[in-house]
CSV table of C-alpha atoms in Angstrom, one decimal:
chain,number,residue,atom,x,y,z
A,1,MET,CA,19.3,-9.6,11.0
A,2,ASP,CA,22.1,-7.4,11.5
A,3,LEU,CA,21.7,-3.3,10.6
A,4,THR,CA,24.0,-2.9,8.0
A,5,THR,CA,21.8,-5.0,5.6
A,6,ASN,CA,19.0,-2.9,6.6
A,7,ILE,CA,21.1,0.1,5.5
A,8,THR,CA,21.5,-1.4,2.4
A,9,VAL,CA,18.7,-2.0,1.3
A,10,ALA,CA,17.5,0.9,2.1
A,11,VAL,CA,20.3,3.2,-0.1
A,12,ILE,CA,19.7,0.7,-2.9
A,13,ALA,CA,15.7,1.1,-2.8
A,14,LEU,CA,16.1,5.2,-2.5
A,15,ALA,CA,19.1,5.6,-4.8
A,16,VAL,CA,17.3,3.4,-7.7
A,17,THR,CA,13.9,5.0,-7.4
A,18,ALA,CA,15.0,8.5,-7.2
A,19,LEU,CA,17.6,8.3,-10.3
A,20,LEU,CA,14.7,6.6,-12.3
A,21,GLY,CA,12.6,9.8,-12.2
A,22,PHE,CA,15.1,11.6,-14.5
A,23,LEU,CA,14.6,8.9,-16.8
A,24,ILE,CA,10.9,7.6,-16.3
A,25,ILE,CA,9.3,11.4,-15.7
A,26,PRO,CA,10.5,12.7,-19.1
A,27,ALA,CA,9.5,9.4,-20.8
A,28,LEU,CA,5.9,9.8,-19.4
A,29,ARG,CA,5.7,13.1,-20.3
A,30,ARG,CA,7.0,12.1,-23.8
A,31,LEU,CA,4.2,9.4,-24.2
A,32,LYS,CA,1.6,12.0,-22.9
A,33,TYR,CA,1.2,9.8,-19.8
A,34,GLY,CA,-0.8,12.6,-17.9
A,35,GLN,CA,-3.2,12.2,-15.0
A,36,THR,CA,-6.9,13.0,-15.9
A,37,ILE,CA,-8.6,14.4,-12.9
A,38,LEU,CA,-11.5,13.1,-11.5
A,39,ASP,CA,-14.8,15.2,-11.4
A,40,ILE,CA,-15.6,14.3,-8.1
A,41,GLY,CA,-12.4,15.7,-6.4
A,42,PRO,CA,-11.9,19.5,-5.8
A,43,ALA,CA,-12.7,21.6,-8.9
A,44,TRP,CA,-9.0,23.0,-8.4
A,45,HIS,CA,-7.2,19.8,-8.8
A,46,LYS,CA,-8.0,20.3,-12.6
A,47,ASP,CA,-5.9,23.5,-12.8
A,48,THR,CA,-3.2,22.4,-10.9
A,49,LYS,CA,-3.1,18.8,-11.0
A,50,GLN,CA,-4.4,18.0,-14.4
A,51,GLY,CA,-2.0,16.5,-16.7
A,52,THR,CA,1.0,15.5,-14.5
A,53,PRO,CA,2.6,12.4,-15.6
A,54,THR,CA,1.1,9.3,-13.9
A,55,MET,CA,1.9,6.0,-13.8
A,56,GLY,CA,5.1,6.8,-11.7
A,57,GLY,CA,4.6,4.1,-9.4
A,58,VAL,CA,6.9,2.2,-11.6
A,59,MET,CA,9.9,4.0,-9.9
A,60,PHE,CA,9.6,2.4,-6.5
A,61,ILE,CA,8.4,-0.8,-7.8
A,62,ILE,CA,11.5,-1.2,-9.7
A,63,GLY,CA,13.2,0.1,-6.8
A,64,SER,CA,11.8,-2.2,-4.6
A,65,LEU,CA,12.4,-4.9,-6.7
A,66,ALA,CA,15.9,-4.4,-6.9
A,67,ALA,CA,16.7,-3.9,-3.3
A,68,PHE,CA,14.3,-7.1,-2.2
A,69,GLY,CA,16.6,-8.9,-4.8
A,70,ALA,CA,20.1,-7.4,-3.3
A,71,GLY,CA,18.2,-8.2,0.5
A,72,LEU,CA,17.7,-11.6,-0.1
A,73,ALA,CA,21.1,-12.2,-1.6
A,74,ILE,CA,22.8,-10.6,1.3
A,75,LEU,CA,20.8,-12.6,3.7
A,76,TRP,CA,21.8,-15.9,1.6
A,77,GLY,CA,25.5,-14.7,1.6
A,78,LYS,CA,25.6,-14.2,5.5
A,79,GLY,CA,23.5,-17.8,6.2
A,80,PHE,CA,20.0,-16.1,7.3
A,81,ILE,CA,18.4,-18.0,5.2
A,82,ASP,CA,17.9,-21.9,5.2
A,83,LEU,CA,15.3,-23.2,3.1
A,84,ALA,CA,16.3,-26.8,4.6
A,85,GLU,CA,14.3,-25.7,8.2
A,86,PHE,CA,10.6,-25.6,7.8
A,87,THR,CA,10.2,-22.0,9.6
A,88,GLY,CA,12.9,-21.0,7.2
A,89,ARG,CA,11.0,-22.1,4.1
A,90,ILE,CA,7.9,-20.3,5.2
A,91,TYR,CA,9.1,-17.0,6.2
A,92,PHE,CA,11.1,-16.7,2.7
A,93,PHE,CA,7.8,-17.9,0.8
A,94,ARG,CA,5.9,-15.2,2.8
A,95,SER,CA,8.6,-12.9,1.3
A,96,VAL,CA,8.2,-13.6,-1.9
A,97,SER,CA,4.9,-14.6,-2.6
A,98,GLY,CA,3.8,-11.0,-0.9
A,99,MET,CA,6.1,-9.1,-3.2
A,100,LEU,CA,4.4,-11.3,-6.1
A,101,MET,CA,0.9,-10.4,-5.0
A,102,ALA,CA,1.8,-6.7,-4.5
A,103,LEU,CA,3.0,-6.8,-8.4
A,104,PHE,CA,-0.2,-8.5,-9.6
A,105,PHE,CA,-2.3,-5.8,-7.9
A,106,ALA,CA,0.3,-3.2,-9.4
A,107,PHE,CA,-0.6,-5.1,-13.2
A,108,VAL,CA,-4.5,-4.2,-12.0
A,109,GLY,CA,-3.5,-1.0,-11.6
A,110,PHE,CA,-1.4,-0.5,-14.7
A,111,LEU,CA,-4.5,-1.6,-16.6
A,112,ASP,CA,-6.4,1.0,-15.1
A,113,ASP,CA,-4.1,3.4,-15.6
A,114,TYR,CA,-3.3,2.7,-19.1
A,115,ILE,CA,-7.1,2.8,-19.7
A,116,LYS,CA,-7.3,6.2,-18.7
A,117,VAL,CA,-4.7,7.9,-20.0
A,118,ARG,CA,-5.3,6.1,-23.6
A,119,LYS,CA,-8.9,6.9,-23.4
A,120,LYS,CA,-8.4,10.6,-22.0
A,121,ARG,CA,-11.1,9.9,-19.4
A,122,ASN,CA,-11.2,9.7,-15.3
A,123,GLU,CA,-12.2,6.0,-15.4
A,124,GLY,CA,-10.5,3.4,-16.5
A,125,LEU,CA,-11.5,-0.5,-15.7
A,126,THR,CA,-14.9,-1.1,-13.9
A,127,ALA,CA,-15.4,-1.2,-10.1
A,128,ASN,CA,-16.5,-4.9,-10.9
A,129,GLN,CA,-13.7,-5.9,-13.3
A,130,LYS,CA,-11.2,-4.4,-10.5
A,131,ILE,CA,-12.6,-6.5,-7.8
A,132,ILE,CA,-12.7,-9.6,-9.6
A,133,LEU,CA,-9.6,-9.2,-10.6
A,134,GLN,CA,-8.5,-8.8,-6.9
A,135,ILE,CA,-10.3,-11.7,-5.6
A,136,MET,CA,-8.1,-13.9,-8.0
A,137,ILE,CA,-4.8,-12.3,-7.0
A,138,ILE,CA,-5.8,-12.8,-3.3
A,139,ALA,CA,-6.8,-16.4,-3.7
A,140,ALA,CA,-4.0,-17.2,-5.6
A,141,TYR,CA,-2.0,-15.7,-3.0
A,142,PHE,CA,-3.1,-17.9,-0.3
A,143,THR,CA,-3.0,-21.1,-2.6
A,144,ALA,CA,0.4,-20.7,-3.3
A,145,ARG,CA,0.8,-20.2,0.9
A,146,VAL,CA,-1.3,-23.4,1.1
A,147,ILE,CA,0.9,-25.4,-1.5
A,148,SER,CA,4.2,-24.2,0.2
A,149,GLY,CA,2.7,-26.1,3.2
A,150,ASP,CA,1.8,-22.8,5.3
A,151,THR,CA,-1.2,-23.9,6.5
A,152,SER,CA,-1.6,-21.6,9.4
A,153,THR,CA,-5.2,-20.2,10.2
A,154,VAL,CA,-4.4,-18.8,13.5
A,155,ILE,CA,-4.3,-15.1,14.5
A,156,SER,CA,-2.7,-13.5,17.5
A,157,PHE,CA,-4.6,-11.0,19.3
A,158,PRO,CA,-1.8,-8.9,21.8
A,159,PHE,CA,-2.0,-10.1,25.3
A,160,LEU,CA,-4.8,-11.7,24.7
A,161,GLY,CA,-4.2,-15.1,23.1
A,162,GLN,CA,-4.7,-16.8,19.8
A,163,LEU,CA,-7.7,-17.6,17.9
A,164,ASP,CA,-7.9,-20.5,14.9
A,165,LEU,CA,-10.5,-19.3,12.5
A,166,TRP,CA,-9.8,-22.5,10.7
A,167,TYR,CA,-11.1,-21.9,6.7
A,168,PHE,CA,-13.0,-18.9,7.9
A,169,TYR,CA,-9.2,-17.3,8.3
A,170,TYR,CA,-8.9,-17.1,4.3
A,171,VAL,CA,-12.6,-15.6,4.0
A,172,VAL,CA,-11.8,-13.0,6.6
A,173,MET,CA,-8.1,-12.1,5.4
A,174,GLY,CA,-9.1,-12.0,1.8
A,175,LEU,CA,-11.5,-9.3,2.8
A,176,ALA,CA,-9.1,-7.3,4.8
A,177,ILE,CA,-6.8,-7.5,1.7
A,178,LEU,CA,-9.7,-6.2,-0.7
A,179,TYR,CA,-10.6,-3.6,1.6
A,180,LEU,CA,-7.0,-2.6,2.4
A,181,VAL,CA,-5.8,-2.7,-0.9
A,182,ASN,CA,-8.5,-0.5,-2.1
A,183,ALA,CA,-8.1,1.7,1.1
A,184,VAL,CA,-4.5,2.7,-0.1
A,185,ASN,CA,-5.6,3.4,-3.6
A,186,LEU,CA,-8.0,6.1,-1.7
A,187,THR,CA,-5.3,7.5,0.2
A,188,ASP,CA,-3.4,8.4,-3.0
A,189,GLY,CA,-5.3,11.9,-3.5
A,190,LEU,CA,-2.9,14.3,-2.6
A,191,ASP,CA,1.0,15.5,-3.3
A,192,GLY,CA,2.7,13.1,-1.1
A,193,LEU,CA,0.1,11.5,1.1
A,194,CYS,CA,-0.1,7.5,0.1
A,195,GLY,CA,3.8,7.8,-0.4
A,196,SER,CA,4.4,9.2,3.3
A,197,VAL,CA,1.8,6.9,5.1
A,198,THR,CA,3.3,4.0,3.7
A,199,LEU,CA,7.0,4.9,4.4
A,200,ILE,CA,6.1,5.2,7.8
A,201,TYR,CA,3.7,2.1,7.8
A,202,CYS,CA,7.2,0.1,6.1
A,203,ALA,CA,9.3,1.6,8.5
A,204,VAL,CA,7.2,0.4,11.3
A,205,PHE,CA,6.9,-3.4,10.2
A,206,MET,CA,10.7,-3.1,9.2
A,207,VAL,CA,10.9,-2.7,13.2
A,208,ILE,CA,8.2,-5.3,14.1
A,209,CYS,CA,9.9,-8.1,11.6
A,210,SER,CA,13.2,-7.6,12.7
A,211,VAL,CA,11.8,-7.7,16.4
A,212,LEU,CA,10.0,-11.2,15.5
A,213,ASN,CA,13.0,-12.3,13.6
A,214,PHE,CA,11.4,-12.4,10.5
A,215,THR,CA,14.5,-11.4,8.3
A,216,GLU,CA,13.2,-12.0,4.7
A,217,LEU,CA,9.9,-9.6,5.7
A,218,SER,CA,12.0,-7.0,7.1
A,219,VAL,CA,14.2,-6.9,4.2
A,220,LEU,CA,11.0,-6.5,1.7
A,221,ALA,CA,9.9,-3.4,4.4
A,222,THR,CA,12.8,-1.8,4.1
A,223,ALA,CA,13.3,-1.9,0.6
A,224,VAL,CA,9.4,-0.7,0.1
A,225,ALA,CA,10.2,1.9,2.8
A,226,GLY,CA,13.2,3.5,0.9
A,227,ALA,CA,11.7,3.4,-2.2
A,228,CYS,CA,9.1,5.1,-0.8
A,229,LEU,CA,11.4,8.2,0.1
A,230,GLY,CA,13.4,8.2,-3.1
A,231,PHE,CA,9.7,8.5,-4.8
A,232,LEU,CA,8.7,11.3,-2.7
A,233,ILE,CA,11.7,13.5,-3.8
A,234,TRP,CA,9.6,13.8,-6.8
A,235,ASN,CA,6.1,13.5,-5.4
A,236,PHE,CA,5.8,15.7,-2.8
A,237,HIS,CA,4.1,19.2,-3.3
A,238,PRO,CA,4.1,20.5,-6.2
A,239,ALA,CA,4.4,16.7,-7.5
A,240,LYS,CA,6.3,16.5,-10.8
A,241,VAL,CA,4.9,13.1,-11.2
A,242,PHE,CA,1.9,10.9,-9.7
A,243,MET,CA,2.3,6.6,-8.5
A,244,GLY,CA,-0.9,6.1,-10.3
A,245,ASP,CA,-3.1,3.0,-9.6
A,246,THR,CA,-0.2,1.2,-10.6
A,247,GLY,CA,1.9,2.3,-7.6
A,248,SER,CA,-0.7,2.9,-5.0
A,249,MET,CA,-2.4,-0.9,-5.6
A,250,PHE,CA,1.1,-2.2,-5.3
A,251,LEU,CA,1.5,-0.4,-2.0
A,252,GLY,CA,-1.5,-1.7,-1.2
A,253,GLY,CA,-0.8,-5.4,-1.7
A,254,ILE,CA,2.6,-4.4,0.1
A,255,VAL,CA,0.6,-3.5,3.3
A,256,CYS,CA,-1.2,-6.7,3.4
A,257,ALA,CA,2.0,-8.8,2.7
A,258,LEU,CA,3.5,-7.5,5.6
A,259,GLY,CA,0.8,-7.5,8.2
A,260,ILE,CA,-0.4,-11.0,7.1
A,261,GLY,CA,3.0,-12.4,6.5
A,262,ALA,CA,4.4,-11.3,9.8
A,263,GLY,CA,1.2,-13.1,11.4
A,264,ALA,CA,0.2,-10.0,12.7
A,265,GLU,CA,-3.1,-9.3,11.2
A,266,VAL,CA,-4.4,-7.8,14.3
A,267,ILE,CA,-1.4,-5.2,14.7
A,268,MET,CA,-1.6,-4.6,10.9
A,269,ILE,CA,-5.1,-3.1,11.5
A,270,ILE,CA,-3.7,-1.1,14.0
A,271,ALA,CA,-0.7,0.3,11.7
A,272,ALA,CA,-3.2,1.0,9.1
A,273,ALA,CA,-5.3,3.3,10.8
A,274,VAL,CA,-4.9,6.1,7.9
A,275,TYR,CA,-5.9,3.7,5.1
A,276,ILE,CA,-9.2,2.3,7.1
A,277,TRP,CA,-9.5,5.7,8.1
A,278,GLU,CA,-9.7,7.3,4.3
A,279,ALA,CA,-11.8,4.4,3.1
A,280,LEU,CA,-14.4,4.1,6.0
A,281,THR,CA,-15.2,7.9,5.6
A,282,VAL,CA,-16.1,7.2,1.8
A,283,VAL,CA,-18.2,4.3,3.2
A,284,ILE,CA,-20.4,6.3,5.7
A,285,GLN,CA,-20.6,9.0,3.3
A,286,VAL,CA,-22.1,6.7,0.7
A,287,VAL,CA,-24.3,4.9,3.4
A,288,TYR,CA,-25.5,8.4,4.7
A,289,PHE,CA,-26.2,9.8,1.7
A,290,LYS,CA,-28.5,7.2,0.5
A,291,LEU,CA,-30.3,6.8,3.9
A,292,THR,CA,-30.9,10.9,4.0
A,293,LYS,CA,-31.7,10.8,0.2
A,294,GLY,CA,-28.8,13.5,-0.8
A,295,LYS,CA,-27.3,14.6,2.5
A,296,ARG,CA,-23.8,14.6,3.4
A,297,LEU,CA,-21.8,13.6,6.6
A,298,PHE,CA,-18.4,14.9,5.2
A,299,LYS,CA,-18.0,17.9,2.9
A,300,MET,CA,-16.0,15.4,0.7
A,301,THR,CA,-14.4,12.3,0.9
A,302,PRO,CA,-12.0,10.8,1.4
A,303,ILE,CA,-11.7,12.6,4.5
A,304,HIS,CA,-8.5,14.2,3.4
A,305,HIS,CA,-10.4,16.1,0.8
A,306,SER,CA,-12.7,17.6,3.6
A,307,PHE,CA,-9.5,19.0,5.1
A,308,GLU,CA,-8.9,20.6,1.6
A,309,ILE,CA,-12.4,22.3,1.0
A,310,SER,CA,-11.9,23.7,4.5
A,311,GLY,CA,-9.1,25.6,3.6
A,312,TRP,CA,-6.3,23.6,5.0
A,313,LYS,CA,-3.0,23.2,2.7
A,314,GLU,CA,-2.0,20.1,0.7
A,315,THR,CA,1.5,19.7,2.8
A,316,ARG,CA,-0.3,20.4,6.4
A,317,ILE,CA,-2.7,17.5,5.6
A,318,VAL,CA,0.0,15.4,4.3
A,319,LEU,CA,1.7,16.3,7.8
A,320,LEU,CA,-1.1,15.6,9.8
A,321,PHE,CA,-2.3,12.5,8.2
A,322,THR,CA,1.9,11.2,8.5
A,323,VAL,CA,1.5,12.1,12.3
A,324,ILE,CA,-1.2,10.3,12.8
A,325,ALA,CA,0.5,7.3,10.9
A,326,LEU,CA,3.5,7.4,13.2
A,327,ILE,CA,1.4,7.4,16.3
A,328,ALA,CA,-0.8,4.3,15.1
A,329,GLY,CA,2.6,2.6,14.1
A,330,VAL,CA,4.2,3.2,17.6
A,331,CYS,CA,1.1,1.6,19.3
A,332,ALA,CA,1.6,-1.2,16.9
A,333,ILE,CA,5.0,-1.8,17.6
A,334,LEU,CA,4.5,-1.5,21.2
A,335,LEU,CA,2.0,-4.2,20.8
A,336,THR,CA,3.9,-6.4,19.3
A,337,ARG,CA,5.7,-7.0,23.1
A,338,GLY,CA,2.2,-8.8,23.4
A,339,MET,CA,2.5,-11.5,20.6
């Protein structure tokens, strides 16, 4: 894949997303789609963030779609896409089905956001409702892959070899998707945090997919990276708009689509270290709380709130987490050499 295609896709995603802010943010204000802050978060968030327009994730969803479509058109024109070849079809369908999976996750997030803003409460869909819908989406994603002829159940371990999980692959990867989508959602708790970490993650997979010659997946990664950058113009502290569950669940779907689509499941786990860390602290906190009958191991979870309560500024926390994501991403790229 040539560099000019990557640059073109990134610029389209950045421009479309950034310009949409001038239209969508005022529209969200007119509709009074303001964020209702969770009671379990830091108390001062209600004073500084309450009422900020939410569901802004539609900005980078549209930007990603526009750039992804343009990128595929460019690849087709240059002869990079060959649907007559089996391998060519596989990675084309993996990129398209990955985008569709992310869009369906975004729809679940939209339902959650819509209930919150219409009911003026901090809870939308119940946890069980979300999980059931997410499992249905995951099942549809793997079913589509199998129907397209993509039946590989092999996981590659860099420098170690491969392991065929057979049908257990779908269970293991299904649970991985379920965890990561909700982990990305939990990471969206500070201005610019989820967008910055996901920008790094997508940039990393843009490099990985280019190295592995997965051109369509590289376009997908580039499109979402550019869209995240365009969104951050509006979402950096102090945020003028939040992505909402609409946006965070879309990004969660993309995170999984890139890692699993590239056949880099193990590398995906390394590159997604920040998301995994954030969700893991929540799990640990809940288990510890129950075992000790009311004691807490962390000041507050997800872990970024612990840093807040300790006196760290949002911008400093975002910078730290972004650097961690970058370090994890570099490690992931280096491990690609062992695939």
